[in-house]
């Protein structure tokens, strides 16, 4: 159901209409991306318009409308806020805050999002509205290959939300540890049959800690060396 933004009687918030809102939503996306301190899109405008049309069918999308024109929109799934863009002509007028409030009301258990490191206005916007900074990356996993930051709104029960994220990490960590044990066991068998010997390799373990530190700099190489040593020790013991 459409709702009027209490900050401005001239802005109406409503769910997007598939088929009729596609073009205006794409215009907002392109204008906002070009105006923001973000890497340029890697796809053509035509490809982006086609992609947005598909996302309006698959995701939840709300738009902000003023004078019969869409001036901003938010696109989100059950757990992620994928887009929140406001046309530059309507920036700093409360449109972004109103759209973010819609997403919060629709996803009261919390959600996550990605923002580019260089987009400091967006980072400040989200931080001042209760979102948390969770994880910095080098951008190797995104299309633009630009450093980015994972943020989250922890919802009405922040502790439960964050613990769910930890549980997800622990599940993945358990899978990786199981794989590590299996590979360590395989290496020991190859060493034994090749006559290499099964002694540990301190130089290789130091290199493992160095590589881990590149991926988890907050822990530092010394801590990660101790963690790696424990994992290798227990993996060897489990496979013996």
Coordinates of N, CA and C in Angstrom, one line a residue:
X1 N 0.9 -1.2 0.0 CA 0.0 0.0 0.0 C 0.9 1.2 0.0
X2 N 0.6 2.2 -0.9 CA 1.4 3.4 -0.9 C 1.3 4.1 0.5
X3 N 2.4 4.8 0.8 CA 2.4 5.6 2.0 C 3.1 7.0 1.7
X4 N 2.7 8.0 2.4 CA 3.3 9.3 2.3 C 4.4 9.5 3.3
X5 N 5.6 9.9 2.8 CA 6.7 10.1 3.7 C 6.3 11.2 4.7
X6 N 6.4 11.0 6.0 CA 6.0 12.1 6.9 C 6.9 13.3 6.9
X7 N 8.1 13.1 6.3 CA 9.0 14.3 6.2 C 8.7 15.2 5.1
X8 N 7.9 14.7 4.1 CA 7.6 15.5 3.0 C 6.3 15.0 2.3
X9 N 5.3 15.9 2.3 CA 4.0 15.5 1.8 C 4.1 15.3 0.3
X10 N 5.2 15.7 -0.4 CA 5.3 15.6 -1.8 C 5.8 14.3 -2.3
X11 N 6.3 13.5 -1.4 CA 7.0 12.2 -1.7 C 6.1 11.0 -1.3
X12 N 5.8 10.1 -2.2 CA 5.0 8.9 -1.9 C 5.9 7.7 -2.0
X13 N 5.8 6.8 -1.1 CA 6.5 5.6 -1.1 C 5.6 4.4 -1.4
X14 N 5.9 3.6 -2.4 CA 5.1 2.5 -2.8 C 5.9 1.4 -3.4
X15 N 5.3 0.1 -3.4 CA 6.0 -0.9 -4.1 C 6.1 -0.6 -5.6
X16 N 7.2 -1.0 -6.2 CA 7.4 -0.8 -7.6 C 6.4 -1.7 -8.4
X17 N 6.1 -1.2 -9.6 CA 5.2 -2.0 -10.4 C 6.0 -2.5 -11.6
X18 N 6.1 -3.8 -11.6 CA 6.9 -4.5 -12.7 C 6.3 -4.1 -14.1
X19 N 7.2 -3.8 -15.0 CA 6.8 -3.4 -16.3 C 6.6 -2.0 -16.6
X20 N 6.0 -1.2 -15.6 CA 5.8 0.2 -15.8 C 6.8 1.1 -15.1
X21 N 7.5 0.6 -14.1 CA 8.5 1.4 -13.4 C 9.9 1.1 -13.8
X22 N 10.2 0.1 -14.6 CA 11.5 -0.3 -14.9 C 12.4 0.8 -15.4
X23 N 11.9 1.6 -16.4 CA 12.7 2.6 -17.0 C 13.1 3.7 -16.1
X24 N 12.2 4.2 -15.2 CA 12.5 5.2 -14.3 C 13.4 4.8 -13.2
X25 N 13.2 3.5 -12.7 CA 14.2 3.0 -11.8 C 15.6 2.9 -12.3
X26 N 15.7 2.5 -13.6 CA 17.0 2.4 -14.2 C 17.6 3.8 -14.3
X27 N 16.8 4.8 -14.6 CA 17.3 6.2 -14.7 C 17.9 6.7 -13.4
X28 N 17.2 6.3 -12.3 CA 17.7 6.7 -11.0 C 19.0 6.0 -10.7
X29 N 19.1 4.7 -11.0 CA 20.3 4.0 -10.8 C 21.5 4.6 -11.5
X30 N 21.3 4.9 -12.8 CA 22.4 5.4 -13.6 C 22.8 6.8 -13.2
X31 N 21.8 7.6 -12.9 CA 22.2 9.0 -12.5 C 22.9 9.0 -11.1
X32 N 22.4 8.2 -10.2 CA 23.0 8.1 -8.9 C 24.4 7.6 -8.9
X33 N 24.6 6.5 -9.7 CA 25.9 5.9 -9.8 C 26.9 6.8 -10.4
X34 N 26.5 7.5 -11.4 CA 27.5 8.5 -12.1 C 27.8 9.6 -11.2
X35 N 26.9 10.0 -10.3 CA 27.2 11.2 -9.4 C 27.9 10.9 -8.1
X36 N 27.9 9.6 -7.7 CA 28.5 9.2 -6.5 C 30.0 8.9 -6.6
X37 N 30.7 9.0 -5.5 CA 32.2 8.6 -5.6 C 32.3 7.1 -5.5
X38 N 31.9 6.5 -6.6 CA 31.9 5.0 -6.8 C 32.6 4.7 -8.1
X39 N 33.1 3.4 -8.2 CA 33.7 3.0 -9.5 C 32.6 3.0 -10.6
X40 N 32.9 3.3 -11.8 CA 32.0 3.3 -12.9 C 31.4 1.9 -13.1
X41 N 30.1 1.8 -13.5 CA 29.6 0.5 -13.8 C 30.4 -0.2 -14.9
X42 N 30.5 -1.5 -14.8 CA 31.3 -2.2 -15.9 C 30.4 -2.6 -17.0
X43 N 29.1 -2.4 -16.9 CA 28.2 -2.8 -18.0 C 27.6 -1.6 -18.7
X44 N 27.2 -1.8 -19.9 CA 26.6 -0.7 -20.7 C 25.2 -0.3 -20.1
X45 N 24.8 0.9 -20.4 CA 23.5 1.4 -19.9 C 22.4 0.5 -20.3
X46 N 22.4 0.0 -21.6 CA 21.4 -0.9 -22.1 C 21.4 -2.2 -21.3
X47 N 22.5 -2.7 -21.0 CA 22.6 -4.0 -20.2 C 22.1 -3.8 -18.8
X48 N 22.4 -2.6 -18.2 CA 21.9 -2.3 -16.9 C 20.4 -2.2 -16.9
X49 N 19.8 -1.5 -17.9 CA 18.3 -1.4 -17.9 C 17.7 -2.8 -18.0
X50 N 18.2 -3.7 -18.8 CA 17.7 -5.0 -18.9 C 17.8 -5.8 -17.6
X51 N 18.9 -5.6 -17.0 CA 19.2 -6.3 -15.7 C 18.2 -5.8 -14.6
X52 N 18.0 -4.5 -14.5 CA 17.1 -3.9 -13.6 C 15.6 -4.4 -13.8
X53 N 15.3 -4.5 -15.0 CA 13.9 -5.1 -15.4 C 13.7 -6.4 -14.8
X54 N 14.8 -7.3 -14.9 CA 14.7 -8.6 -14.3 C 14.6 -8.6 -12.8
X55 N 15.4 -7.7 -12.2 CA 15.4 -7.6 -10.7 C 14.1 -7.1 -10.1
X56 N 13.4 -6.3 -10.8 CA 12.0 -5.9 -10.4 C 11.1 -7.1 -10.3
X57 N 11.3 -8.1 -11.1 CA 10.5 -9.3 -11.1 C 10.9 -10.2 -9.9
X58 N 12.2 -10.2 -9.6 CA 12.7 -11.2 -8.7 C 12.7 -10.7 -7.2
X59 N 13.0 -9.4 -7.0 CA 13.3 -8.9 -5.7 C 12.1 -8.0 -5.2
X60 N 12.2 -7.6 -3.9 CA 11.3 -6.6 -3.4 C 11.9 -5.3 -3.7
X61 N 11.0 -4.4 -4.3 CA 11.5 -3.1 -4.7 C 10.4 -2.1 -4.3
X62 N 10.9 -1.0 -3.6 CA 10.0 0.1 -3.3 C 10.6 1.4 -3.9
X63 N 9.7 2.2 -4.3 CA 10.1 3.5 -5.0 C 9.6 4.7 -4.2
X64 N 10.3 5.8 -4.3 CA 9.9 7.1 -3.8 C 9.5 7.9 -5.0
X65 N 8.3 8.5 -5.0 CA 7.7 9.2 -6.1 C 7.4 10.6 -5.8
X66 N 7.8 11.5 -6.6 CA 7.4 12.9 -6.4 C 7.0 13.5 -7.8
X67 N 5.8 14.2 -7.8 CA 5.3 14.7 -9.0 C 5.3 13.7 -10.1
X68 N 4.8 12.5 -9.8 CA 4.6 11.4 -10.8 C 5.9 11.0 -11.4
X69 N 7.1 11.2 -10.7 CA 8.3 10.7 -11.2 C 9.0 10.0 -10.1
X70 N 9.7 8.9 -10.4 CA 10.4 8.1 -9.4 C 11.7 8.8 -9.1
X71 N 12.0 9.1 -7.9 CA 13.2 9.9 -7.5 C 14.1 9.1 -6.7
X72 N 13.7 7.9 -6.3 CA 14.6 7.0 -5.5 C 14.0 5.6 -5.4
X73 N 14.8 4.6 -5.1 CA 14.2 3.3 -4.9 C 15.2 2.5 -4.0
X74 N 14.6 1.4 -3.4 CA 15.3 0.4 -2.6 C 15.0 -0.9 -3.2
X75 N 16.0 -1.8 -3.4 CA 15.8 -3.1 -3.8 C 16.4 -4.1 -2.8
X76 N 15.6 -5.1 -2.3 CA 16.1 -5.9 -1.3 C 15.6 -7.3 -1.4
X77 N 16.3 -8.2 -0.7 CA 15.8 -9.6 -0.6 C 15.5 -9.9 0.8
X78 N 15.4 -11.2 1.2 CA 15.1 -11.5 2.6 C 16.2 -11.1 3.6
X79 N 17.5 -11.1 3.1 CA 18.6 -10.8 4.0 C 19.5 -9.7 3.5
X80 N 19.4 -9.2 2.3 CA 20.3 -8.2 1.8 C 19.5 -7.0 1.2
X81 N 20.1 -5.8 1.5 CA 19.7 -4.6 0.8 C 20.7 -4.4 -0.4
X82 N 20.2 -4.7 -1.6 CA 21.1 -4.7 -2.7 C 21.3 -3.3 -3.3
X83 N 20.2 -2.5 -3.4 CA 20.3 -1.1 -3.9 C 19.5 -0.2 -3.0
X84 N 20.1 1.0 -2.9 CA 19.3 2.1 -2.3 C 19.9 3.4 -3.0
X85 N 19.2 3.9 -4.0 CA 19.6 5.0 -4.8 C 18.6 6.1 -4.8
X86 N 19.1 7.3 -4.8 CA 18.3 8.5 -4.9 C 18.8 9.4 -6.0
X87 N 17.9 9.9 -6.9 CA 18.4 10.7 -8.0 C 19.1 12.0 -7.4
X88 N 20.3 12.4 -8.0 CA 21.0 13.5 -7.5 C 20.2 14.8 -7.3
X89 N 19.2 15.0 -8.1 CA 18.4 16.2 -8.0 C 17.5 16.2 -6.7
X90 N 17.4 15.0 -6.1 CA 16.6 14.9 -4.9 C 17.4 14.4 -3.7
X91 N 18.7 14.5 -3.8 CA 19.5 14.1 -2.7 C 19.4 15.1 -1.5
X92 N 19.6 14.5 -0.3 CA 19.6 15.3 1.0 C 18.2 15.9 1.2
X93 N 17.2 15.3 0.8 CA 15.8 15.7 1.1 C 15.0 14.7 1.9
X94 N 15.7 13.7 2.4 CA 15.1 12.7 3.2 C 14.5 11.5 2.5
X95 N 14.8 11.5 1.2 CA 14.2 10.4 0.4 C 15.0 9.1 0.8
X96 N 16.3 9.1 0.9 CA 17.0 7.9 1.2 C 16.7 7.4 2.6
X97 N 16.5 8.3 3.5 CA 16.1 7.9 4.9 C 14.8 7.2 4.9
X98 N 13.8 7.8 4.1 CA 12.5 7.2 4.1 C 12.5 5.8 3.5
X99 N 13.3 5.6 2.4 CA 13.4 4.3 1.8 C 14.0 3.3 2.7
X100 N 15.1 3.8 3.4 CA 15.7 2.9 4.4 C 14.8 2.5 5.5
X101 N 14.0 3.4 5.9 CA 13.0 3.0 6.9 C 12.0 2.0 6.4
X102 N 11.6 2.1 5.2 CA 10.7 1.0 4.6 C 11.4 -0.3 4.7
X103 N 12.7 -0.4 4.3 CA 13.4 -1.7 4.3 C 13.5 -2.2 5.7
X104 N 13.8 -1.3 6.7 CA 13.8 -1.7 8.1 C 12.5 -2.3 8.5
X105 N 11.4 -1.7 8.1 CA 10.0 -2.2 8.5 C 9.7 -3.5 7.9
X106 N 10.2 -3.7 6.6 CA 9.9 -4.9 5.9 C 10.8 -6.1 6.4
X107 N 12.0 -5.7 6.9 CA 13.0 -6.7 7.3 C 13.4 -6.5 8.8
X108 N 12.4 -6.6 9.7 CA 12.7 -6.2 11.1 C 13.8 -7.1 11.8
X109 N 14.1 -8.3 11.2 CA 15.1 -9.2 11.8 C 16.5 -8.8 11.4
X110 N 16.6 -7.7 10.5 CA 17.9 -7.3 10.1 C 18.3 -7.6 8.7
X111 N 19.3 -7.0 8.1 CA 19.8 -7.2 6.8 C 21.2 -6.7 6.6
X112 N 21.8 -7.1 5.6 CA 23.2 -6.7 5.3 C 23.2 -5.9 3.9
X113 N 24.4 -5.3 3.7 CA 24.6 -4.6 2.4 C 26.0 -4.4 2.2
X114 N 26.4 -4.1 0.9 CA 27.8 -3.8 0.5 C 27.8 -2.3 0.1
X115 N 28.9 -1.7 0.4 CA 29.1 -0.3 0.0 C 30.6 -0.2 -0.3
X116 N 30.9 0.6 -1.4 CA 32.3 0.8 -1.8 C 33.0 1.6 -0.8
X117 N 34.3 1.3 -0.5 CA 35.1 2.1 0.5 C 35.1 3.5 0.1
X118 N 35.2 3.8 -1.2 CA 35.3 5.2 -1.6 C 34.1 6.0 -1.5
X119 N 32.9 5.3 -1.3 CA 31.7 6.0 -1.2 C 31.4 6.5 0.3
X120 N 32.2 7.4 0.7 CA 32.1 7.9 2.1 C 30.8 8.5 2.4
X121 N 30.1 9.2 1.5 CA 28.8 9.8 1.9 C 27.8 8.7 2.2
X122 N 27.8 7.6 1.4 CA 26.9 6.4 1.7 C 27.3 5.8 3.0
X123 N 28.6 5.6 3.3 CA 29.0 5.0 4.6 C 28.5 5.8 5.7
X124 N 28.7 7.1 5.6 CA 28.2 8.0 6.7 C 26.7 8.0 6.9
X125 N 26.0 7.9 5.7 CA 24.5 7.9 5.8 C 24.1 6.6 6.6
X126 N 24.7 5.5 6.2 CA 24.2 4.3 6.9 C 24.7 4.2 8.4
X127 N 25.9 4.7 8.6 CA 26.4 4.7 10.0 C 25.5 5.5 10.9
X128 N 25.1 6.7 10.4 CA 24.3 7.6 11.2 C 22.8 7.1 11.4
X129 N 22.5 6.0 10.7 CA 21.1 5.5 10.8 C 21.1 4.1 11.4
X130 N 22.2 3.8 12.2 CA 22.2 2.6 13.0 C 22.8 1.4 12.4
X131 N 23.4 1.5 11.2 CA 24.1 0.3 10.6 C 25.5 0.1 11.1
X132 N 25.9 -1.1 11.1 CA 27.2 -1.4 11.7 C 28.2 -1.8 10.5
X133 N 29.5 -1.4 10.6 CA 30.5 -1.9 9.7 C 31.0 -3.2 10.2
X134 N 31.0 -4.2 9.3 CA 31.3 -5.6 9.6 C 32.6 -6.1 9.0
X135 N 32.8 -5.8 7.7 CA 34.0 -6.5 7.1 C 34.4 -5.6 5.9
X136 N 35.8 -5.4 5.9 CA 36.4 -4.7 4.7 C 37.0 -5.8 3.8
X137 N 36.9 -5.6 2.5 CA 37.5 -6.5 1.6 C 38.3 -5.7 0.5
X138 N 39.1 -6.4 -0.2 CA 39.9 -5.8 -1.3 C 39.2 -5.6 -2.6
X139 N 37.9 -6.1 -2.6 CA 37.1 -6.0 -3.8 C 37.3 -7.1 -4.9
X140 N 38.1 -8.1 -4.6 CA 38.4 -9.1 -5.6 C 37.1 -9.9 -5.9
X141 N 36.1 -9.8 -5.1 CA 34.9 -10.6 -5.3 C 33.8 -9.8 -6.1
X142 N 34.0 -8.5 -6.3 CA 33.0 -7.7 -7.0 C 33.4 -7.4 -8.4
X143 N 32.5 -7.1 -9.2 CA 32.7 -6.8 -10.7 C 33.7 -5.7 -10.9
X144 N 33.6 -4.7 -10.1 CA 34.4 -3.5 -10.3 C 35.9 -3.7 -9.8
X145 N 36.1 -4.8 -9.0 CA 37.4 -5.0 -8.4 C 37.9 -3.8 -7.6
X146 N 36.9 -3.3 -6.8 CA 37.2 -2.1 -6.0 C 36.9 -2.5 -4.5
X147 N 37.7 -2.0 -3.6 CA 37.6 -2.3 -2.2 C 36.2 -1.9 -1.7
X148 N 35.6 -2.8 -0.9 CA 34.3 -2.6 -0.4 C 34.1 -2.9 1.1
X149 N 33.0 -2.7 1.6 CA 32.7 -2.8 3.0 C 31.3 -3.4 3.2
X150 N 31.3 -4.5 4.0 CA 30.0 -5.1 4.4 C 29.4 -4.4 5.6
X151 N 28.2 -3.9 5.5 CA 27.5 -3.3 6.7 C 26.2 -4.1 7.0
X152 N 25.7 -3.8 8.1 CA 24.4 -4.5 8.5 C 23.6 -3.6 9.4
X153 N 22.3 -3.7 9.2 CA 21.3 -3.2 10.2 C 20.9 -4.4 11.0
X154 N 21.2 -4.4 12.4 CA 21.0 -5.6 13.1 C 19.6 -5.9 13.6
X155 N 18.6 -5.1 13.2 CA 17.2 -5.3 13.5 C 16.8 -5.1 14.9
X156 N 15.7 -5.7 15.3 CA 15.1 -5.4 16.6 C 15.8 -6.2 17.7
X157 N 16.6 -7.2 17.3 CA 17.3 -8.0 18.3 C 18.8 -8.1 17.8
X158 N 19.6 -7.1 18.0 CA 20.9 -7.1 17.5 C 21.8 -8.3 17.9
X159 N 21.7 -8.7 19.1 CA 22.5 -9.8 19.6 C 22.2 -11.1 18.8
X160 N 20.8 -11.3 18.7 CA 20.4 -12.5 18.0 C 20.8 -12.5 16.5
X161 N 20.7 -11.3 15.9 CA 21.1 -11.1 14.5 C 22.6 -11.4 14.3
X162 N 23.5 -10.8 15.2 CA 24.9 -11.0 15.0 C 25.3 -12.5 15.3
X163 N 24.6 -13.1 16.3 CA 24.9 -14.5 16.6 C 24.5 -15.4 15.4
X164 N 23.5 -15.0 14.7 CA 23.1 -15.8 13.5 C 24.2 -15.7 12.4
X165 N 24.8 -14.5 12.3 CA 25.9 -14.4 11.4 C 27.1 -15.2 11.8
X166 N 27.4 -15.2 13.1 CA 28.5 -16.0 13.6 C 28.2 -17.5 13.4
X167 N 27.0 -17.9 13.6 CA 26.6 -19.3 13.3 C 26.9 -19.7 11.8
X168 N 26.6 -18.8 10.9 CA 26.8 -19.0 9.5 C 28.3 -19.2 9.3
X169 N 29.1 -18.3 9.9 CA 30.6 -18.4 9.7 C 31.1 -19.7 10.3
X170 N 30.6 -20.0 11.5 CA 31.1 -21.3 12.1 C 30.8 -22.5 11.3
X171 N 29.6 -22.5 10.6 CA 29.2 -23.6 9.8 C 30.2 -23.7 8.6
X172 N 30.6 -22.6 8.0 CA 31.5 -22.6 6.9 C 32.9 -23.0 7.4
X173 N 33.3 -22.5 8.6 CA 34.6 -22.8 9.2 C 34.7 -24.3 9.4
X174 N 33.6 -24.9 9.9 CA 33.6 -26.3 10.2 C 33.8 -27.1 8.9
X175 N 33.1 -26.7 7.8 CA 33.3 -27.4 6.5 C 34.8 -27.2 6.0
X176 N 35.4 -26.1 6.2 CA 36.8 -25.9 5.8 C 37.7 -26.7 6.6
X177 N 37.5 -26.8 7.9 CA 38.3 -27.5 8.8 C 38.3 -29.0 8.4
X178 N 37.1 -29.5 8.1 CA 37.0 -30.9 7.7 C 37.8 -31.1 6.4
X179 N 37.7 -30.2 5.5 CA 38.5 -30.3 4.2 C 40.0 -30.2 4.5
X180 N 40.4 -29.4 5.5 CA 41.8 -29.2 5.8 C 42.3 -30.5 6.4
X181 N 41.5 -31.2 7.2 CA 42.0 -32.5 7.8 C 42.2 -33.5 6.7
X182 N 41.2 -33.6 5.8 CA 41.3 -34.6 4.7 C 42.5 -34.3 3.8
X183 N 42.8 -33.0 3.5 CA 44.0 -32.7 2.7 C 45.3 -33.0 3.4
X184 N 45.3 -32.7 4.7 CA 46.5 -32.9 5.5 C 46.8 -34.4 5.5
X185 N 45.8 -35.2 5.7 CA 45.9 -36.7 5.7 C 46.5 -37.2 4.4
X186 N 45.9 -36.6 3.3 CA 46.4 -37.0 1.9 C 47.9 -36.6 1.7
X187 N 48.3 -35.5 2.2 CA 49.7 -35.1 2.1 C 50.6 -36.0 2.8
X188 N 50.2 -36.4 4.0 CA 51.0 -37.3 4.8 C 51.2 -38.6 4.1
X189 N 50.1 -39.1 3.5 CA 50.2 -40.4 2.8 C 51.2 -40.3 1.6
X190 N 51.1 -39.2 0.8 CA 52.0 -39.0 -0.3 C 53.4 -38.9 0.2
X191 N 53.7 -38.2 1.3 CA 55.0 -38.1 1.8 C 55.5 -39.4 2.2
X192 N 54.7 -40.2 2.8 CA 55.1 -41.5 3.3 C 55.5 -42.5 2.1
X193 N 54.7 -42.4 1.1 CA 54.9 -43.3 -0.1 C 56.1 -42.8 -1.0
X194 N 56.4 -41.5 -0.8 CA 57.4 -41.0 -1.7 C 58.8 -40.9 -1.0
X195 N 58.8 -41.3 0.2 CA 60.1 -41.4 1.0 C 60.6 -40.0 1.4
X196 N 59.7 -39.0 1.3 CA 60.0 -37.6 1.7 C 60.2 -37.5 3.2
X197 N 59.4 -38.3 3.9 CA 59.4 -38.1 5.4 C 58.2 -37.3 5.8
X198 N 57.7 -37.5 7.0 CA 56.5 -36.8 7.4 C 56.7 -35.7 8.4
X199 N 58.0 -35.2 8.5 CA 58.2 -34.1 9.4 C 57.5 -32.8 8.9
X200 N 57.2 -32.0 9.9 CA 56.6 -30.7 9.5 C 57.6 -29.8 8.9
X201 N 57.0 -28.8 8.1 CA 57.8 -27.9 7.3 C 57.6 -26.5 7.9
X202 N 58.5 -26.0 8.8 CA 58.4 -24.7 9.4 C 58.3 -23.6 8.4
X203 N 59.0 -23.6 7.4 CA 59.0 -22.5 6.4 C 57.6 -22.4 5.7
X204 N 57.1 -23.6 5.4 CA 55.8 -23.6 4.8 C 54.7 -23.1 5.7
X205 N 54.8 -23.5 7.0 CA 53.8 -23.0 8.0 C 53.9 -21.5 8.2
X206 N 55.1 -21.0 8.1 CA 55.3 -19.5 8.2 C 54.6 -18.9 7.0
X207 N 54.8 -19.5 5.8 CA 54.2 -18.9 4.6 C 52.7 -19.0 4.7
X208 N 52.1 -20.0 5.3 CA 50.7 -20.2 5.5 C 50.2 -19.0 6.4
X209 N 50.9 -18.8 7.5 CA 50.5 -17.7 8.4 C 50.6 -16.3 7.7
X210 N 51.6 -16.1 6.8 CA 51.7 -14.9 6.1 C 50.5 -14.7 5.2
X211 N 50.1 -15.7 4.4 CA 49.0 -15.6 3.5 C 47.7 -15.4 4.2
X212 N 47.5 -16.1 5.4 CA 46.3 -15.9 6.2 C 46.2 -14.4 6.7
X213 N 47.4 -13.8 7.0 CA 47.4 -12.5 7.5 C 47.0 -11.5 6.4
X214 N 47.2 -11.8 5.2 CA 46.8 -10.9 4.1 C 45.3 -10.9 4.0
X215 N 44.6 -12.0 4.4 CA 43.2 -12.1 4.3 C 42.5 -11.7 5.6
X216 N 43.2 -11.8 6.7 CA 42.6 -11.4 8.0 C 43.6 -10.5 8.7
X217 N 43.9 -9.3 8.2 CA 44.9 -8.5 8.8 C 44.6 -8.1 10.3
X218 N 43.4 -8.0 10.7 CA 43.0 -7.7 12.0 C 43.7 -8.6 13.0
X219 N 43.8 -9.9 12.7 CA 44.4 -10.9 13.6 C 45.9 -10.8 13.7
X220 N 46.6 -10.4 12.6 CA 48.0 -10.3 12.6 C 48.7 -11.6 12.4
X221 N 50.0 -11.5 11.9 CA 50.7 -12.8 11.5 C 51.0 -13.6 12.7
X222 N 51.3 -13.0 13.8 CA 51.7 -13.8 15.0 C 50.5 -14.6 15.5
X223 N 49.4 -14.0 15.6 CA 48.2 -14.8 16.1 C 47.9 -15.9 15.1
X224 N 47.9 -15.5 13.8 CA 47.5 -16.5 12.8 C 48.5 -17.6 12.7
X225 N 49.8 -17.4 13.0 CA 50.8 -18.4 13.1 C 50.4 -19.4 14.2
X226 N 50.0 -18.9 15.3 CA 49.6 -19.8 16.4 C 48.3 -20.6 16.0
X227 N 47.4 -19.9 15.4 CA 46.1 -20.6 14.9 C 46.5 -21.7 13.9
X228 N 47.3 -21.3 12.9 CA 47.7 -22.3 11.9 C 48.4 -23.5 12.5
X229 N 49.3 -23.2 13.5 CA 50.0 -24.3 14.1 C 49.0 -25.3 14.8
X230 N 48.0 -24.7 15.5 CA 47.1 -25.6 16.2 C 46.2 -26.4 15.2
X231 N 45.8 -25.7 14.1 CA 45.0 -26.4 13.1 C 45.8 -27.6 12.5
X232 N 47.1 -27.3 12.1 CA 47.9 -28.3 11.5 C 48.2 -29.5 12.5
X233 N 48.5 -29.1 13.7 CA 48.7 -30.1 14.8 C 47.5 -31.1 14.9
X234 N 46.3 -30.5 15.1 CA 45.1 -31.3 15.3 C 44.7 -32.0 14.0
X235 N 45.0 -31.4 12.9 CA 44.7 -32.2 11.6 C 45.6 -33.4 11.5
X236 N 46.9 -33.2 11.8 CA 47.8 -34.4 11.8 C 47.4 -35.5 12.7
X237 N 46.9 -35.0 13.9 CA 46.5 -36.0 14.9 C 45.3 -36.7 14.5
X238 N 44.3 -36.0 13.9 CA 43.0 -36.6 13.5 C 43.3 -37.6 12.4
X239 N 44.3 -37.3 11.5 CA 44.5 -38.2 10.4 C 45.4 -39.3 10.6
X240 N 46.0 -39.4 11.8 CA 47.0 -40.4 12.1 C 46.3 -41.7 12.5

